[in-house]
Tab-separated table of C-alpha atoms in Angstrom:
chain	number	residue	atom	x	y	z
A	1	UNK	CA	-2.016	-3.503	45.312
A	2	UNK	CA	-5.266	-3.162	46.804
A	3	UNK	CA	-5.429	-4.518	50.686
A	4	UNK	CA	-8.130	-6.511	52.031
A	5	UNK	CA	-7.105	-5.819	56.224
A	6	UNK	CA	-9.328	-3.459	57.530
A	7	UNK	CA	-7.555	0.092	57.514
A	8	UNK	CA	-5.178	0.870	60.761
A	9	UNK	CA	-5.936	4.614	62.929
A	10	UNK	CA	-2.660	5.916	60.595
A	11	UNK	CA	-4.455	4.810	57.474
A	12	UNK	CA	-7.384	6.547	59.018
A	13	UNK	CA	-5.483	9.425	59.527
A	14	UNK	CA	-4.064	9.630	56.018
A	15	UNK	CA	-6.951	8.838	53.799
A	16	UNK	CA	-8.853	11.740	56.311
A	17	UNK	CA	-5.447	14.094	54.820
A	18	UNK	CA	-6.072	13.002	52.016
A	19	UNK	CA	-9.793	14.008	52.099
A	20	UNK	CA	-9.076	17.745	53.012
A	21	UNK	CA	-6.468	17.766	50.559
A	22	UNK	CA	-8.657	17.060	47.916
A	23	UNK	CA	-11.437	18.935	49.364
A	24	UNK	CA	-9.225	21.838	49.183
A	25	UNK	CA	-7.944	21.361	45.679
A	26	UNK	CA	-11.968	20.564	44.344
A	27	UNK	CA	-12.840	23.938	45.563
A	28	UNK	CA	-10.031	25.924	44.284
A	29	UNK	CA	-10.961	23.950	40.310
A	30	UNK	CA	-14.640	24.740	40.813
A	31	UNK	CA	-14.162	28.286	41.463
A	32	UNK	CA	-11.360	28.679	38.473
A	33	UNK	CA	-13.729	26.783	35.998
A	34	UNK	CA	-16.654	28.887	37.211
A	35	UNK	CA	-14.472	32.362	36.536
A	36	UNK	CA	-14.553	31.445	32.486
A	37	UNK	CA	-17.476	31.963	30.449
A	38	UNK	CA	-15.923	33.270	26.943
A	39	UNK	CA	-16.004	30.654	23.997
A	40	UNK	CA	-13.781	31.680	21.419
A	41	UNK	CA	-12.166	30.307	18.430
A	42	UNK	CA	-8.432	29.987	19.750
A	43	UNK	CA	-5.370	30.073	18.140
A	44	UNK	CA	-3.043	27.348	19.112
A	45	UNK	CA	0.675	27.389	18.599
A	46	UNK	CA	2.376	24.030	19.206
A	47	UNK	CA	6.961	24.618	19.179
A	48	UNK	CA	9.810	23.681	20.393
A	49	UNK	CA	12.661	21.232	19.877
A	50	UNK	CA	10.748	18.305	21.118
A	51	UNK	CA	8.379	15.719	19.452
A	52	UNK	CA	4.534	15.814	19.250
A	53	UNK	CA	3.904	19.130	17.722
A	54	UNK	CA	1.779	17.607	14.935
A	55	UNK	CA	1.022	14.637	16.621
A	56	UNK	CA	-1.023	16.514	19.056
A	57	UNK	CA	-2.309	18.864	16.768
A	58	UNK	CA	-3.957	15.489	14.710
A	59	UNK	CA	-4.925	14.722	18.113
A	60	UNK	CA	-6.765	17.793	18.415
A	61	UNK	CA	-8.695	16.648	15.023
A	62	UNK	CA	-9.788	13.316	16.429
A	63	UNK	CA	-10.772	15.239	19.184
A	64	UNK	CA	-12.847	17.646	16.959
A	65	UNK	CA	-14.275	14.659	14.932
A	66	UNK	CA	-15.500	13.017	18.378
A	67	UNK	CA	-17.427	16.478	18.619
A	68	UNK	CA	-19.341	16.520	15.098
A	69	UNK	CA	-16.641	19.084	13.900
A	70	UNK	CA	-15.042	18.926	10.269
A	71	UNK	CA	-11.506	19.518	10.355
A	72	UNK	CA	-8.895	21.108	7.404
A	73	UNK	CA	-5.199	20.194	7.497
A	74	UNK	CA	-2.853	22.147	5.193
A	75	UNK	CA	0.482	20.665	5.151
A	76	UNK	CA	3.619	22.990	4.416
A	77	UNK	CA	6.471	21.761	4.250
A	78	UNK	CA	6.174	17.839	4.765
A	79	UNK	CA	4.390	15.665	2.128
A	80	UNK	CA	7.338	13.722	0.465
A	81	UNK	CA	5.999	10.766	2.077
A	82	UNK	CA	2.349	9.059	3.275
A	83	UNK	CA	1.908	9.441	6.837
A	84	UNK	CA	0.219	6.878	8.937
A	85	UNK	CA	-2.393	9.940	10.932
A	86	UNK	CA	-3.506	10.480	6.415
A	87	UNK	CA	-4.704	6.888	5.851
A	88	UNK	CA	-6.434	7.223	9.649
A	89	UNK	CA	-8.113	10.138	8.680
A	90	UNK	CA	-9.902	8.338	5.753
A	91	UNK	CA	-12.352	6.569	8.301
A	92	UNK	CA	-13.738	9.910	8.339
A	93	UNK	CA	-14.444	10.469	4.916
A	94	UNK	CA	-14.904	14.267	3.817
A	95	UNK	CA	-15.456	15.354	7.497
A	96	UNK	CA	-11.692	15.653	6.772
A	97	UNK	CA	-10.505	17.994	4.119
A	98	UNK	CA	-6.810	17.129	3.726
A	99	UNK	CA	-4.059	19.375	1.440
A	100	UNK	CA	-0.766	17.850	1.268
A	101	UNK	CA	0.987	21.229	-0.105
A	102	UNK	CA	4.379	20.977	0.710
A	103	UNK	CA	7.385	19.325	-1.419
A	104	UNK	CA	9.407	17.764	1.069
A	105	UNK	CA	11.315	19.002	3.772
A	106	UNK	CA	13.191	22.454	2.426
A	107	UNK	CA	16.802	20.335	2.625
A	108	UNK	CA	14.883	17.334	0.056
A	109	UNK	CA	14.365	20.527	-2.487
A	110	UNK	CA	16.590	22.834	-2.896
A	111	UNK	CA	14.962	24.847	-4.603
A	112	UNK	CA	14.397	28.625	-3.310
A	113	UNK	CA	11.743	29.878	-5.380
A	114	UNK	CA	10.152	26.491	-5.904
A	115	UNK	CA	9.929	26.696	-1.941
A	116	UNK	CA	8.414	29.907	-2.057
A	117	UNK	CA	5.594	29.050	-4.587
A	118	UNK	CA	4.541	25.630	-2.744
A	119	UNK	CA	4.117	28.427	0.772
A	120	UNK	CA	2.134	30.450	-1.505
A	121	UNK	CA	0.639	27.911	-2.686
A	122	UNK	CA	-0.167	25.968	0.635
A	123	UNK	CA	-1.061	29.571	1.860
A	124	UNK	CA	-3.849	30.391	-0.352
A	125	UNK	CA	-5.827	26.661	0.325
A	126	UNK	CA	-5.294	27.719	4.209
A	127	UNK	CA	-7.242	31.274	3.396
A	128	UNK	CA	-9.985	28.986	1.509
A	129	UNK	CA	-10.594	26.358	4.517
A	130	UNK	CA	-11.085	29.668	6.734
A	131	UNK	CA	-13.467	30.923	4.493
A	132	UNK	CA	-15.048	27.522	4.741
A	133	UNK	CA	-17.898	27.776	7.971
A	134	UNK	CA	-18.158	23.766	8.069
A	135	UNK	CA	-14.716	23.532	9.068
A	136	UNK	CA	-14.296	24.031	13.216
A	137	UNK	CA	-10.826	23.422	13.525
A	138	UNK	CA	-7.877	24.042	10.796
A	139	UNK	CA	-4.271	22.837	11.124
A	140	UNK	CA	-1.359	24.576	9.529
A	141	UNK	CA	0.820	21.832	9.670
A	142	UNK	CA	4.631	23.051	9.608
A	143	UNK	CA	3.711	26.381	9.344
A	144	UNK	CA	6.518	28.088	11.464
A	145	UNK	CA	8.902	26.522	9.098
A	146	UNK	CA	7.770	27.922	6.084
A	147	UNK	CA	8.040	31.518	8.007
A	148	UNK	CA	11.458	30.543	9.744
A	149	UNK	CA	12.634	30.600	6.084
A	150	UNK	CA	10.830	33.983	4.629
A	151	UNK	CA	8.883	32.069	2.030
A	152	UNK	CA	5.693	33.686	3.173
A	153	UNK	CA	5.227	36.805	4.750
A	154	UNK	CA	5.568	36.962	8.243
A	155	UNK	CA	2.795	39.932	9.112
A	156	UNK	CA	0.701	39.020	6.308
A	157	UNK	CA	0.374	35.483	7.910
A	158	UNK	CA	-0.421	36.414	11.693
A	159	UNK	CA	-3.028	39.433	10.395
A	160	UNK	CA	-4.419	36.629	8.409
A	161	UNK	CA	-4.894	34.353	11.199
A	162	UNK	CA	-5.867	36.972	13.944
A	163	UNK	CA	-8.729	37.953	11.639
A	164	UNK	CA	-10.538	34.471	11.398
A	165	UNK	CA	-13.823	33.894	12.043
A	166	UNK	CA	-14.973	33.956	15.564
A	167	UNK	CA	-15.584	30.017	15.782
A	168	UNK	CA	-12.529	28.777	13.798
A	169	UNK	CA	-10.134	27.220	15.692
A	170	UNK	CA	-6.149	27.465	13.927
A	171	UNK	CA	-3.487	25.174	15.125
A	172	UNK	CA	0.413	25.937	13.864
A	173	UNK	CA	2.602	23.858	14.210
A	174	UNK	CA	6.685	23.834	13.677
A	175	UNK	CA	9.222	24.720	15.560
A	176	UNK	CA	10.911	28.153	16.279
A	177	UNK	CA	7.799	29.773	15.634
A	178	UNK	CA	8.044	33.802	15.490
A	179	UNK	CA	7.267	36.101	18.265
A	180	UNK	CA	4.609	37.602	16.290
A	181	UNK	CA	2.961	34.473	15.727
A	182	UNK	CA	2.988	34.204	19.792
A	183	UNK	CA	2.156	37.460	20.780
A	184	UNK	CA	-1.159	36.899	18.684
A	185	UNK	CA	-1.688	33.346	19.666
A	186	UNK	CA	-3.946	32.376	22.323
A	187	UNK	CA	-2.196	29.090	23.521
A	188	UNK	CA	1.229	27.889	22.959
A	189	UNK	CA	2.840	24.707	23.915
A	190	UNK	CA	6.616	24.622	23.897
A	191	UNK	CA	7.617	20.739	23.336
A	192	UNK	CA	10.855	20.307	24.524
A	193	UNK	CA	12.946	17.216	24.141
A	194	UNK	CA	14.202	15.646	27.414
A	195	UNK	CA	15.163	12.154	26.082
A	196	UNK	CA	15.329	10.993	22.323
A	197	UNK	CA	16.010	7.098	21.170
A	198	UNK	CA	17.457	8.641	17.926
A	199	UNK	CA	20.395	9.101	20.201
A	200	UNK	CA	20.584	6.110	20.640
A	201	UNK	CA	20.210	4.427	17.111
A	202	UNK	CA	16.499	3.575	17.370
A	203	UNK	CA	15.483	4.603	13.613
A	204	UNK	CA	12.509	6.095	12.509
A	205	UNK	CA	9.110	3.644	12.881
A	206	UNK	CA	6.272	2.964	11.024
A	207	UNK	CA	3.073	4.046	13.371
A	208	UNK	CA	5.597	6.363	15.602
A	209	UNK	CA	7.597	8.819	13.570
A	210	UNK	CA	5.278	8.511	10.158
B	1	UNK	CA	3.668	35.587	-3.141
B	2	UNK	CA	5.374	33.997	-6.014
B	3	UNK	CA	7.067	36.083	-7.953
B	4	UNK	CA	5.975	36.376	-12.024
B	5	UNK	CA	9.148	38.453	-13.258
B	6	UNK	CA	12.595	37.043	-14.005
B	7	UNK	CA	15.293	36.650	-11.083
B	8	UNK	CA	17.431	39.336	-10.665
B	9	UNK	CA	21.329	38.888	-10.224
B	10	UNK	CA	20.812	39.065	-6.525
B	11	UNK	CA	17.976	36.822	-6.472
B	12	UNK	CA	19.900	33.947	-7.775
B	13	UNK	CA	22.661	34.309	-5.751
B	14	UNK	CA	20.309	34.070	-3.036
B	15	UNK	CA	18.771	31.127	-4.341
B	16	UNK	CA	22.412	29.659	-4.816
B	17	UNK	CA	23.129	30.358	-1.207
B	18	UNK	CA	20.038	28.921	-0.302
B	19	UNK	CA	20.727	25.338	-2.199
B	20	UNK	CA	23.982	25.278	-1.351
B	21	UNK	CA	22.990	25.201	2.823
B	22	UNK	CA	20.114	23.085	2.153
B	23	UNK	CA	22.329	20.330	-0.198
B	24	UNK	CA	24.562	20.602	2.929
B	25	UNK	CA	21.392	20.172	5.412
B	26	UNK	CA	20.381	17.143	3.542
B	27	UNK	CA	23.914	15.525	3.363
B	28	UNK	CA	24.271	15.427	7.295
B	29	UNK	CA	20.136	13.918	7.444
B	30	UNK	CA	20.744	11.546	5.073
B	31	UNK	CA	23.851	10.653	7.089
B	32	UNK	CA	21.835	10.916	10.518
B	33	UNK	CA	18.877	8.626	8.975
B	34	UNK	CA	21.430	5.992	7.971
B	35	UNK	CA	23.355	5.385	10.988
B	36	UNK	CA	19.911	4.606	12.969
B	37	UNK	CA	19.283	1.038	12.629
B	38	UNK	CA	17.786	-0.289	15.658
B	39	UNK	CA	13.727	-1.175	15.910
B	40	UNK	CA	12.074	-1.457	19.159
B	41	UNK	CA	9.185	-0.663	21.011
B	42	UNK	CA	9.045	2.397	22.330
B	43	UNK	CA	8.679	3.943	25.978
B	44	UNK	CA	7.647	7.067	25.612
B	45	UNK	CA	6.833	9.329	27.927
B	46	UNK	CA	4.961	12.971	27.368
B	47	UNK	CA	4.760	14.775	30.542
B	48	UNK	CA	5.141	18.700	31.644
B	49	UNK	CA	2.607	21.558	32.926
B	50	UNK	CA	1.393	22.263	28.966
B	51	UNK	CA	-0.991	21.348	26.977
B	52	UNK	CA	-0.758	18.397	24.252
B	53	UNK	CA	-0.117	15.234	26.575
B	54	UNK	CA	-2.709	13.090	25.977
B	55	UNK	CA	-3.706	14.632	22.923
B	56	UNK	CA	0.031	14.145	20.985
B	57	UNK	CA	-0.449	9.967	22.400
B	58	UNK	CA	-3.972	9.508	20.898
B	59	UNK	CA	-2.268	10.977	17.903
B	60	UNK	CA	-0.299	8.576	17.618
B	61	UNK	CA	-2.662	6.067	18.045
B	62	UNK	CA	-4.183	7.282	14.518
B	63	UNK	CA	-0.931	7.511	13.360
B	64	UNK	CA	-0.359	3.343	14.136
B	65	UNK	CA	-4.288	2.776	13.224
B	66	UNK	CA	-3.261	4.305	9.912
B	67	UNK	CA	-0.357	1.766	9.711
B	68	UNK	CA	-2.815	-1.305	10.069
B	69	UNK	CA	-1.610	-1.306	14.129
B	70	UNK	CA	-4.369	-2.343	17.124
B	71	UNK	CA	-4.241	0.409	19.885
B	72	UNK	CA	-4.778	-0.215	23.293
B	73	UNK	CA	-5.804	2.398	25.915
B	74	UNK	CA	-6.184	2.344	30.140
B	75	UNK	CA	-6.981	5.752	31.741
B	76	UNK	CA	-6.123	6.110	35.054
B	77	UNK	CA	-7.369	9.222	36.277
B	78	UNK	CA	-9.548	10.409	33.803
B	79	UNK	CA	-12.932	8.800	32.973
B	80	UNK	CA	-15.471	11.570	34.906
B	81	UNK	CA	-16.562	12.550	31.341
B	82	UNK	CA	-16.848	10.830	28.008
B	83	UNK	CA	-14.328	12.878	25.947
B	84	UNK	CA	-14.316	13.519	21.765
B	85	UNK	CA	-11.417	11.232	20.945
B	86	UNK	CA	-13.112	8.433	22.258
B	87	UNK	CA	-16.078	8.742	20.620
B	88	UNK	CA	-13.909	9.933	17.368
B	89	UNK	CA	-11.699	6.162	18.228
B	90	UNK	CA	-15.175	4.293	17.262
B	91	UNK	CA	-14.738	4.829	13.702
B	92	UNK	CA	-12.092	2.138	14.193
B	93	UNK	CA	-14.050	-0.554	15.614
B	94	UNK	CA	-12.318	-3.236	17.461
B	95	UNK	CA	-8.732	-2.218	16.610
B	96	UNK	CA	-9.251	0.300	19.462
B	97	UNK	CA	-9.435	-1.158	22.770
B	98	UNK	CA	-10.247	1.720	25.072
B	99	UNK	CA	-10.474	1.284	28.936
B	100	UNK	CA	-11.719	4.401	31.068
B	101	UNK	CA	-10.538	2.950	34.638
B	102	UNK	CA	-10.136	5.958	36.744
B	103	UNK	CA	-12.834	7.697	38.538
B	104	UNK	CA	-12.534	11.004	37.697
B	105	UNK	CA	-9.241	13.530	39.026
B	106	UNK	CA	-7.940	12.943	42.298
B	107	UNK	CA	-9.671	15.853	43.627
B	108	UNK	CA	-13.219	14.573	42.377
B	109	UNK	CA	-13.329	11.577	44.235
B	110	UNK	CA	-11.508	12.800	47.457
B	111	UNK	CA	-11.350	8.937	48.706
B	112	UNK	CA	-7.938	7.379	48.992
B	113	UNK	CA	-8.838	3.611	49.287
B	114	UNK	CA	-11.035	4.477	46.154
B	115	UNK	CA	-8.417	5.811	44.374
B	116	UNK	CA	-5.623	3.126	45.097
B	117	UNK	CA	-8.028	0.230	43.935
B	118	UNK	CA	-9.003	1.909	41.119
B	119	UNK	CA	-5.550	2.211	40.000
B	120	UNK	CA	-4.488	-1.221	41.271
B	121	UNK	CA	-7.108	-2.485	38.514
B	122	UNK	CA	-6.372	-0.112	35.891
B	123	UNK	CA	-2.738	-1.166	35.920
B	124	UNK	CA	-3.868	-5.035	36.092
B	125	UNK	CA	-6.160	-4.093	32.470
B	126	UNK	CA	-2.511	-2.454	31.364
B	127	UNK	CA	-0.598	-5.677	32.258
B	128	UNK	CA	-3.446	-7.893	30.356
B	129	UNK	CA	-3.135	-5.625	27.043
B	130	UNK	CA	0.599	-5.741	27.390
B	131	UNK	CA	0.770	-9.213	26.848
B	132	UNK	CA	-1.728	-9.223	24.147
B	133	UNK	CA	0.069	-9.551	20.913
B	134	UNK	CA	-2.293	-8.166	18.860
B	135	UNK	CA	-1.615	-4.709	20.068
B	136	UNK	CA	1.660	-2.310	19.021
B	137	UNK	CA	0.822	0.735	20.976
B	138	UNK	CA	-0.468	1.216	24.231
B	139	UNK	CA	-1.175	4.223	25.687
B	140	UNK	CA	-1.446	4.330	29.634
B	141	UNK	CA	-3.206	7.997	30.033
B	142	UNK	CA	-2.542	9.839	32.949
B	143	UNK	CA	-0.438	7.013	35.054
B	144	UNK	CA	1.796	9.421	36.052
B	145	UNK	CA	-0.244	11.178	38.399
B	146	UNK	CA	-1.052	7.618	39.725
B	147	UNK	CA	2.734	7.209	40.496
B	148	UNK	CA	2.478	10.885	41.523
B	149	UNK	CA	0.200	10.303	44.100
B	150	UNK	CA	1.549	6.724	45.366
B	151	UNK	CA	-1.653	5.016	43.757
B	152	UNK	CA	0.932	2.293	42.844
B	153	UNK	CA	3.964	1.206	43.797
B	154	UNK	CA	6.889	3.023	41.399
B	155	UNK	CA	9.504	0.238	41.281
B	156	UNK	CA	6.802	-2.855	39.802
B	157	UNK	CA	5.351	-0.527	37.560
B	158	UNK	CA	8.728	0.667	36.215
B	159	UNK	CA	9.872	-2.765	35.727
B	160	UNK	CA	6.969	-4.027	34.255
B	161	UNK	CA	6.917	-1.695	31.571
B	162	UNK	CA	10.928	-2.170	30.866
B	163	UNK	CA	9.848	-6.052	30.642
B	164	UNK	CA	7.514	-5.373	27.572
B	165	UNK	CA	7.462	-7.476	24.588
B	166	UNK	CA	10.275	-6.259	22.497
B	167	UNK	CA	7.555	-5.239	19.653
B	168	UNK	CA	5.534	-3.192	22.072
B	169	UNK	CA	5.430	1.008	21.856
B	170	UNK	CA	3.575	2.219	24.942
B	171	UNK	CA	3.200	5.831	25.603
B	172	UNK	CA	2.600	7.486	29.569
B	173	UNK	CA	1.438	10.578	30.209
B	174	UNK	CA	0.649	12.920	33.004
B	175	UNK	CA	2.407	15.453	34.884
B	176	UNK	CA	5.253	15.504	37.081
B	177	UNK	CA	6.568	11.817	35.307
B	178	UNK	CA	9.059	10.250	38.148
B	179	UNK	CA	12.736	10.527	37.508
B	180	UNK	CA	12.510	6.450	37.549
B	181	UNK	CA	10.335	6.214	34.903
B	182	UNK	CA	11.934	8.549	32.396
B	183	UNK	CA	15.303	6.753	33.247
B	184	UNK	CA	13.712	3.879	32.044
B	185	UNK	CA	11.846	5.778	28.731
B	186	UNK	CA	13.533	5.640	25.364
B	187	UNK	CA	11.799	8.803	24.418
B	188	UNK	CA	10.557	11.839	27.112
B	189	UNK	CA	9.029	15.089	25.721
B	190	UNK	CA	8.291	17.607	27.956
B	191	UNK	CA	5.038	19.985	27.384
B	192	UNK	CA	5.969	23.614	28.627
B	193	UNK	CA	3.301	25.842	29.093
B	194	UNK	CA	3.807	29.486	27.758
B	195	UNK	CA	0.615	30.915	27.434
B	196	UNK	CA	-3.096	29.660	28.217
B	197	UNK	CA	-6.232	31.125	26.934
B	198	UNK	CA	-7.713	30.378	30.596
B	199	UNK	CA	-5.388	32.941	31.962
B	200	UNK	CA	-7.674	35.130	29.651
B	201	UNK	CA	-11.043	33.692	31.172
B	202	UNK	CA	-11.975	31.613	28.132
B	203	UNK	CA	-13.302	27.966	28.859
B	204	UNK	CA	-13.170	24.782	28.489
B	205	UNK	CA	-14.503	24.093	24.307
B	206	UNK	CA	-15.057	20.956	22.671
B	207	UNK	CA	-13.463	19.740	20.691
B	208	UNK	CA	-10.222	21.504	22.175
B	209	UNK	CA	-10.076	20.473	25.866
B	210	UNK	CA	-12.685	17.772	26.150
């Protein structure tokens, strides 16, 4: 796709567009990244209907590891099954600290207050990997589902999470996470589902859906 | 949170209630699961203003690295900075083979010609690991702002990736994904952005952004 004629004047003429355009755009980036100085520890809300909520969020803690970080996941509500991103992590030995707390998805247990104890349960670890200062980044996998269904509660959670330590980055992940949640988040990404191949009978795939 | 005294009446009537919509929850899943019987590779696309693009694709590269799979990786745009998850993507040796091909964002490099050649061969490295069979996922970071930009022509890359081996999952990412292309993906999620911590003047971290 690349062409080996000497450019015509049009060519010319657009690549120079081009040039400005770019020119333009460079300046307007420089000046935005040059406006933000704070570091912070964020917290990091990925919802929605769509896929990739924890996908990216265990994206996030590859991207950590790359950095030197040490990275807690907490699991909520899923751990009825071995994911592919668990045997992965292994490579990094204990600069992963990895809590599968959860007993299944809710409609696997049926089970209200056995539900409520595995939150609790999966609750109290998350408080212990905040407390822990060699962990950089912590995700609270499925979260918003656990609080979708009252089995922890809701205010206790957020003050919980809005009074981490200043380095700590949280992820939560889940869908229909609550307003409160958001209003103390610092970033939220709403996945939203434009096309899926369940739809179309494509099942569920090793190294895709687990 | 758990609860150490007895159930009262209304307690397990609520518990009831609550088994009673999850046994129903799990009846139409189970049925869902079991009508899906078709395996394929995937063409996924992950586009939209938000955050989690790239970062949900390289998590599902750990996901397939965690399933034995080889990953295979072109970036098209990217490339200006070495970033955490490939550094974090050397713990996995050879079964990652990762191909920085850009020269930085469009605005960086503010040179048209540059740009189209640089995509021209980035797309060639694509079409090599496409065909090799070793690899089950293949993630082509960032080609839509290629396409975006008319880096490459729409129509060949569109049917190139529709002509993939039938084994092969390969995941594009970028913003503003051409109508084309997701007609042609099995699988779109959109990333919506509804809040940013930049909008609050914090920067760039890594381990989060880079």
């Amino acid at each position: 796709m690349s062409d080996p004629v000497p450019p015509s004047p049009a060519e010319d003429e657009a690549a120079a567009r081009h040039r400005a355009k770019m020119e333009k755009r460079k300046a307007v980036q420089d000046k935005e990244v040059a406006e933000k100085t704070i570091e912070k520890g964020l917290l990091v809300v990925h919802t929605g209907p769509g896929k990739g909520k924890s996908t990216a969020a265990f994206g996030l803690a590859l991207r950590m590891l790359g950095r030197g970080g040490r990275v807690g996941v907490v699991q909520f509500i899923k751990g009825a099954w071995q994911t592919g991103e668990q045997d992965a992590f292994q490579a990094f030995g204990d600069r992963v600290s990895w809590h599968t707390m959860g007993e299944g998805f809710t409609w696997e247990t049926q089970d209200l207050a056995r539900d409520k104890a595995a939150a609790a349960r999966a609750f109290g670890k998350a408080r212990e990997l905040m407390a822990d200062e060699t962990i950089s980044l912590l995700i609270l996998d499925e979260l918003n589902i656990a609080l979708r269904y009252d089995y922890l509660d809701l205010a206790e959670v957020v003050a919980t999470l809005a009074a981490r330590r200043p380095g700590l980055h949280v992820v939560v992940t889940g869908r229909n996470a609550k307003p409160e949640l958001l209003a103390a988040a610092d970033l939220v990404t709403e996945m939203g589902l434009v096309k899926h191949h369940f739809a179309a009978g494509v099942k569920a795939q090793a190294g895709i859906e687990f």
